Short mmCIF file of C-alpha atoms in Angstrom, two decimals:
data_model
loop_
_atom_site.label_atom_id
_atom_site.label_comp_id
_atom_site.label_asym_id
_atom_site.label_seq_id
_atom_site.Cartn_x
_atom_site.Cartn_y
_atom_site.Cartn_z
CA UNK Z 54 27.40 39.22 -31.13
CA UNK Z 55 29.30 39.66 -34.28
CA UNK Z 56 32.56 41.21 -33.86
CA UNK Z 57 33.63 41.87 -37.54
CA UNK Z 58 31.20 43.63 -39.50
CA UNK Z 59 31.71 44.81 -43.16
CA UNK Z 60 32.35 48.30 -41.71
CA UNK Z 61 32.89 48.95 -38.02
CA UNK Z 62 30.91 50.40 -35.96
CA UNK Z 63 31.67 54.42 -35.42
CA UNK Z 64 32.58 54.62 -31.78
CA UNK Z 65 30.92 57.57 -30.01
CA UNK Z 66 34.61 59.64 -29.90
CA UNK Z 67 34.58 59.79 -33.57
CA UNK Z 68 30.93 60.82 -34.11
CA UNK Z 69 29.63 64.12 -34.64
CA UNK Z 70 27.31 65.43 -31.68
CA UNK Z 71 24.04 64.59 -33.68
CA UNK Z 72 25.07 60.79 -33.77
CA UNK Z 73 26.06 60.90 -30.24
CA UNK Z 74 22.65 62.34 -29.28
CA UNK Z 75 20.86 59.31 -31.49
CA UNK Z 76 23.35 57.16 -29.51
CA UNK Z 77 22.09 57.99 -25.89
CA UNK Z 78 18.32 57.84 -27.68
CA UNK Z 79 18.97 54.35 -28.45
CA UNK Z 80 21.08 53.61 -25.67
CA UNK Z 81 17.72 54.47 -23.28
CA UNK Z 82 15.17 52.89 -25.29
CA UNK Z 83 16.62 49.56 -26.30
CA UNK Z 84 19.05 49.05 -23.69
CA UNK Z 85 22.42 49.61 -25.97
CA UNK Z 86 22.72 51.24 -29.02
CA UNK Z 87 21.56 49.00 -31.92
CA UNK Z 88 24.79 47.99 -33.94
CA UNK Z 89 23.28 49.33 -37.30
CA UNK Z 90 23.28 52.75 -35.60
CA UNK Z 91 26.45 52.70 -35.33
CA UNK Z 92 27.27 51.09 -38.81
CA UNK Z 93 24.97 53.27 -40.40
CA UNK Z 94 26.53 56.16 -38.81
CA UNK Z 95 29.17 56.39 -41.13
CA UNK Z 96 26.67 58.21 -43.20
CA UNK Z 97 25.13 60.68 -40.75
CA UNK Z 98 22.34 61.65 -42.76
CA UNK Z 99 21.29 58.86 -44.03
CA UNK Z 100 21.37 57.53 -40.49
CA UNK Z 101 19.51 60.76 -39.46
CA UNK Z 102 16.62 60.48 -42.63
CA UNK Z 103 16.61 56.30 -41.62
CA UNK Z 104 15.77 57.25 -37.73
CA UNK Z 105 13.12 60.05 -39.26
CA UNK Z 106 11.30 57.16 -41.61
CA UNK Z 107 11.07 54.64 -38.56
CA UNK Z 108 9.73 56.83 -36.14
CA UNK Z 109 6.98 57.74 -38.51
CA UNK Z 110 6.74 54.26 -39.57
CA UNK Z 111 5.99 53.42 -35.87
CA UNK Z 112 3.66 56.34 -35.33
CA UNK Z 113 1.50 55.46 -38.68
CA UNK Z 114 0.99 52.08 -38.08
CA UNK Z 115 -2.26 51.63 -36.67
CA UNK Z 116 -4.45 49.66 -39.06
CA UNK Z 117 -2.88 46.00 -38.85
CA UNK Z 118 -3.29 44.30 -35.45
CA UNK Z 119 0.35 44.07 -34.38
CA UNK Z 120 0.58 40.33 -34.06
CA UNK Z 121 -0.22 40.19 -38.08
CA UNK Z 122 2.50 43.02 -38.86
CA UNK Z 123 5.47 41.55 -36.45
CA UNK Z 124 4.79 37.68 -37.81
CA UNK Z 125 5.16 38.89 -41.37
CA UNK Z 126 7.73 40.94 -40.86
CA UNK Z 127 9.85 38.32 -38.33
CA UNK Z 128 9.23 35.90 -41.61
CA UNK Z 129 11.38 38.15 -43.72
CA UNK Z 130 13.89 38.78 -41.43
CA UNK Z 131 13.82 35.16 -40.88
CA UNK Z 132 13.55 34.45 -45.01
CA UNK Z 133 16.25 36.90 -46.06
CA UNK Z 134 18.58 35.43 -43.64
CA UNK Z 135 19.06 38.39 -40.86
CA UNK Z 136 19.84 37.18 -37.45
CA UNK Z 137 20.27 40.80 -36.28
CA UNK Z 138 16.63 41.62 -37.94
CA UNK Z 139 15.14 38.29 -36.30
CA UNK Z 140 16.94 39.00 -33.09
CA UNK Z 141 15.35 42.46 -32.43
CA UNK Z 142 11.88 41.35 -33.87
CA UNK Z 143 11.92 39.30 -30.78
CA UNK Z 144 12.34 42.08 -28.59
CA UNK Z 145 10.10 44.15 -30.45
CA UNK Z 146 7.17 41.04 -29.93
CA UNK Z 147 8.52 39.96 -26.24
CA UNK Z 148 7.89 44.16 -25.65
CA UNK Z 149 4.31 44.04 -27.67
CA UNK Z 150 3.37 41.12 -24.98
CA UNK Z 151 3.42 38.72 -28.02
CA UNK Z 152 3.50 35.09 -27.84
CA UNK Z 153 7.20 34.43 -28.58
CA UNK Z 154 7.10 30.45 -27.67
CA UNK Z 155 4.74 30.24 -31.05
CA UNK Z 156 8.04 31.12 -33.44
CA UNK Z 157 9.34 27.73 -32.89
CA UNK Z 158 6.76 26.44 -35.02
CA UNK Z 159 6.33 29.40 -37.69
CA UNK Z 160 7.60 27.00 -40.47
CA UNK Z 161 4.47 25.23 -39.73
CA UNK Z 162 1.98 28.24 -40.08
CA UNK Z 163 -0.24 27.62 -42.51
CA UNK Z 164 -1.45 24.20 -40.53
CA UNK Z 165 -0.23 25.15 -36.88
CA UNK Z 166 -3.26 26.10 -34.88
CA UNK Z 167 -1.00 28.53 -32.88
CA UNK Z 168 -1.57 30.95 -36.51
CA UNK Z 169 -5.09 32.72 -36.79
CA UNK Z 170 -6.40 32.72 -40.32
CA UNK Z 171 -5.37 36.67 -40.41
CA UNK Z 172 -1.46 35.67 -39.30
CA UNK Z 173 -1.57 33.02 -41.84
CA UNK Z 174 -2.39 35.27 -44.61
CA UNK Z 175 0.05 37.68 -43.54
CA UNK Z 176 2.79 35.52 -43.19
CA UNK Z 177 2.25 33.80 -46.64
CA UNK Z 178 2.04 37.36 -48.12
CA UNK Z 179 5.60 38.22 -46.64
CA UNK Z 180 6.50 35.02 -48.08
CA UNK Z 181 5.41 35.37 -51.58
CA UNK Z 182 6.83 38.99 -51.43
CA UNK Z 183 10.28 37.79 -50.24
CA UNK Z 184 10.72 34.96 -52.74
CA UNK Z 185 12.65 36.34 -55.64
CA UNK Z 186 11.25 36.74 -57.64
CA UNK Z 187 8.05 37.45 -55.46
CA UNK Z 188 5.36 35.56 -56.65
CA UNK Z 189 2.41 37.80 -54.65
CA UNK Z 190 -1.14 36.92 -56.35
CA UNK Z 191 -3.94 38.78 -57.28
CA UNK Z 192 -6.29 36.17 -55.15
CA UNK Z 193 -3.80 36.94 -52.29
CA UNK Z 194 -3.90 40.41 -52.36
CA UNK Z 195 -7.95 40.32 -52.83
CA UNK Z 196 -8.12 38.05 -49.29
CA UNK Z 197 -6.23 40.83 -47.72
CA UNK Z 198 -8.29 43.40 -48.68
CA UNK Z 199 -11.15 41.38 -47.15
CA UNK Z 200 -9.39 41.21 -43.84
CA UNK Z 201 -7.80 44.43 -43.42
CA UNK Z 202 -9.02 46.91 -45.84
CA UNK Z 203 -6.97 49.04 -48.85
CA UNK Z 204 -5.21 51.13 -45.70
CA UNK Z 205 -4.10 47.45 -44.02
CA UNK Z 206 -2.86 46.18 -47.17
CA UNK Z 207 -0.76 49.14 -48.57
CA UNK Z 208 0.48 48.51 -44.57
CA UNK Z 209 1.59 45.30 -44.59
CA UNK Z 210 2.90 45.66 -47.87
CA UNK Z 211 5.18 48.26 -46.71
CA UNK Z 212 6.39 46.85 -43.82
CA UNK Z 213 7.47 43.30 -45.55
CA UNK Z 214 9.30 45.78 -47.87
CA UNK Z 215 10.98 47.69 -45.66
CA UNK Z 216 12.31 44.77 -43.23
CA UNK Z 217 13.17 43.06 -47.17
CA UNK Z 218 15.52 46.44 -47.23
CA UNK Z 219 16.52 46.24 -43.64
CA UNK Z 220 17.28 42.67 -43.83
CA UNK Z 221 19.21 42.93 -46.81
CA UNK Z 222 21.46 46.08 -45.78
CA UNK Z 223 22.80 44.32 -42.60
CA UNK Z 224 22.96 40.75 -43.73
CA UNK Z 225 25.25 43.05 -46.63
CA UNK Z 226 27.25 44.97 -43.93
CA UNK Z 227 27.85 41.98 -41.83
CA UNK Z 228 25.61 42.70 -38.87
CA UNK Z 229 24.00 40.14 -37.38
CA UNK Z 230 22.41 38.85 -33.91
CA UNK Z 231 23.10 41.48 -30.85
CA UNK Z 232 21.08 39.45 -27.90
CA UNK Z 233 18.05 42.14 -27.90
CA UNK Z 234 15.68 39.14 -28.74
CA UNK Z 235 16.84 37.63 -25.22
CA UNK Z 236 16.92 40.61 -23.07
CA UNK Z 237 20.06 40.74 -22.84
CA UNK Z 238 21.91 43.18 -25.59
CA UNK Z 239 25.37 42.91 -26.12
CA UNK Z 240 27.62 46.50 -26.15
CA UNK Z 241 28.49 47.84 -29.61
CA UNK Z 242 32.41 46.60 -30.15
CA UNK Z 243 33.56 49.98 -31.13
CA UNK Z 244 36.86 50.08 -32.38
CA UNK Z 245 39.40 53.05 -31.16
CA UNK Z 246 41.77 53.66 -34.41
CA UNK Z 247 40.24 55.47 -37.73
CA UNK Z 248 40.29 53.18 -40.52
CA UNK Z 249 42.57 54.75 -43.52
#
């Protein structure tokens, strides 16, 4: 795990009682407390309206089957260059049952018979949305729409844009890989003195 982020993480002694709360949240449901928390947490609400959006992210997304949403999105973590991003992803697949052995040959989706036609799509979608500049298609966007309807469209769209956001914020604050994608998450190195 990366010891020297951008910003340190804000130790649970220096939080305010709302961030400490979100702390223990996290600290239940992943294991330890994702290190953007406690990045983030320098701007409590912003961290507060951040936790809001992915909840009801989570909750709304029910038109994609999951294995088409986490590919796409694990490509832009992947594409963007987030290790932190690609790291939980894993978790977030190993915990959805996913295949995980497959993403040693995602480079080779659009031939690899490990990708249905669906994850293909989805993954080159991500893809063109990721390159900058993106270089999405109408026919693209049309074969979508033939797969997963308006609704699953607007869906996957979002979520390749919000990981692009995601992805870019932490590979910006220094935040990378935390051992979530292994099982195995590493403790938050919070640091005891107040910068000035």
């Amino acid at each position: 795990m990366n010891t020297t982020t951008r910003l340190e993480p804000l130790s649970p002694q220096r939080s305010s009682p709302l961030i400490r709360l979100m702390y223990r949240w996290a600290r239940r449901r992943f294991g330890e407390v994702p290190e953007p928390f406690a990045v983030y947490a320098h701007h409590p609400r912003l961290l507060a309206a951040n936790a809001a959006h992915e909840g009801l992210l989570q909750s709304g997304s029910k038109t994609l089957p999951v294995s088409v949403r986490e590919l796409a999105v694990f490509w832009t973590a992947r594409t963007v260059g987030c290790s932190w991003c690609v790291d939980f992803g894993r978790m977030l697949m190993r915990l959805e049952g996913l295949d995980l052995d497959r993403l040693r040959h995602i480079d080779d989706y659009a031939t690899s018979p490990l990708y249905t036609d669906d994850e293909r799509a989805a993954i080159g979608y991500a893809n063109a949305m990721t390159t900058d500049p993106h270089t999405v298609t109408d026919a693209q966007v049309a074969d979508l729409r033939r797969r997963f309807g308006a609704a699953g469209v607007v869906e996957l769209t979002y979520h390749v844009g919000v990981e692009n956001m995601r992805a870019r914020m932490n590979a910006a604050l220094g935040i990378t890989e935390q051992g979530f994608g292994s099982g195995n998450a590493c403790r938050v190195p919070w640091t005891d003195q107040e910068p000035r």
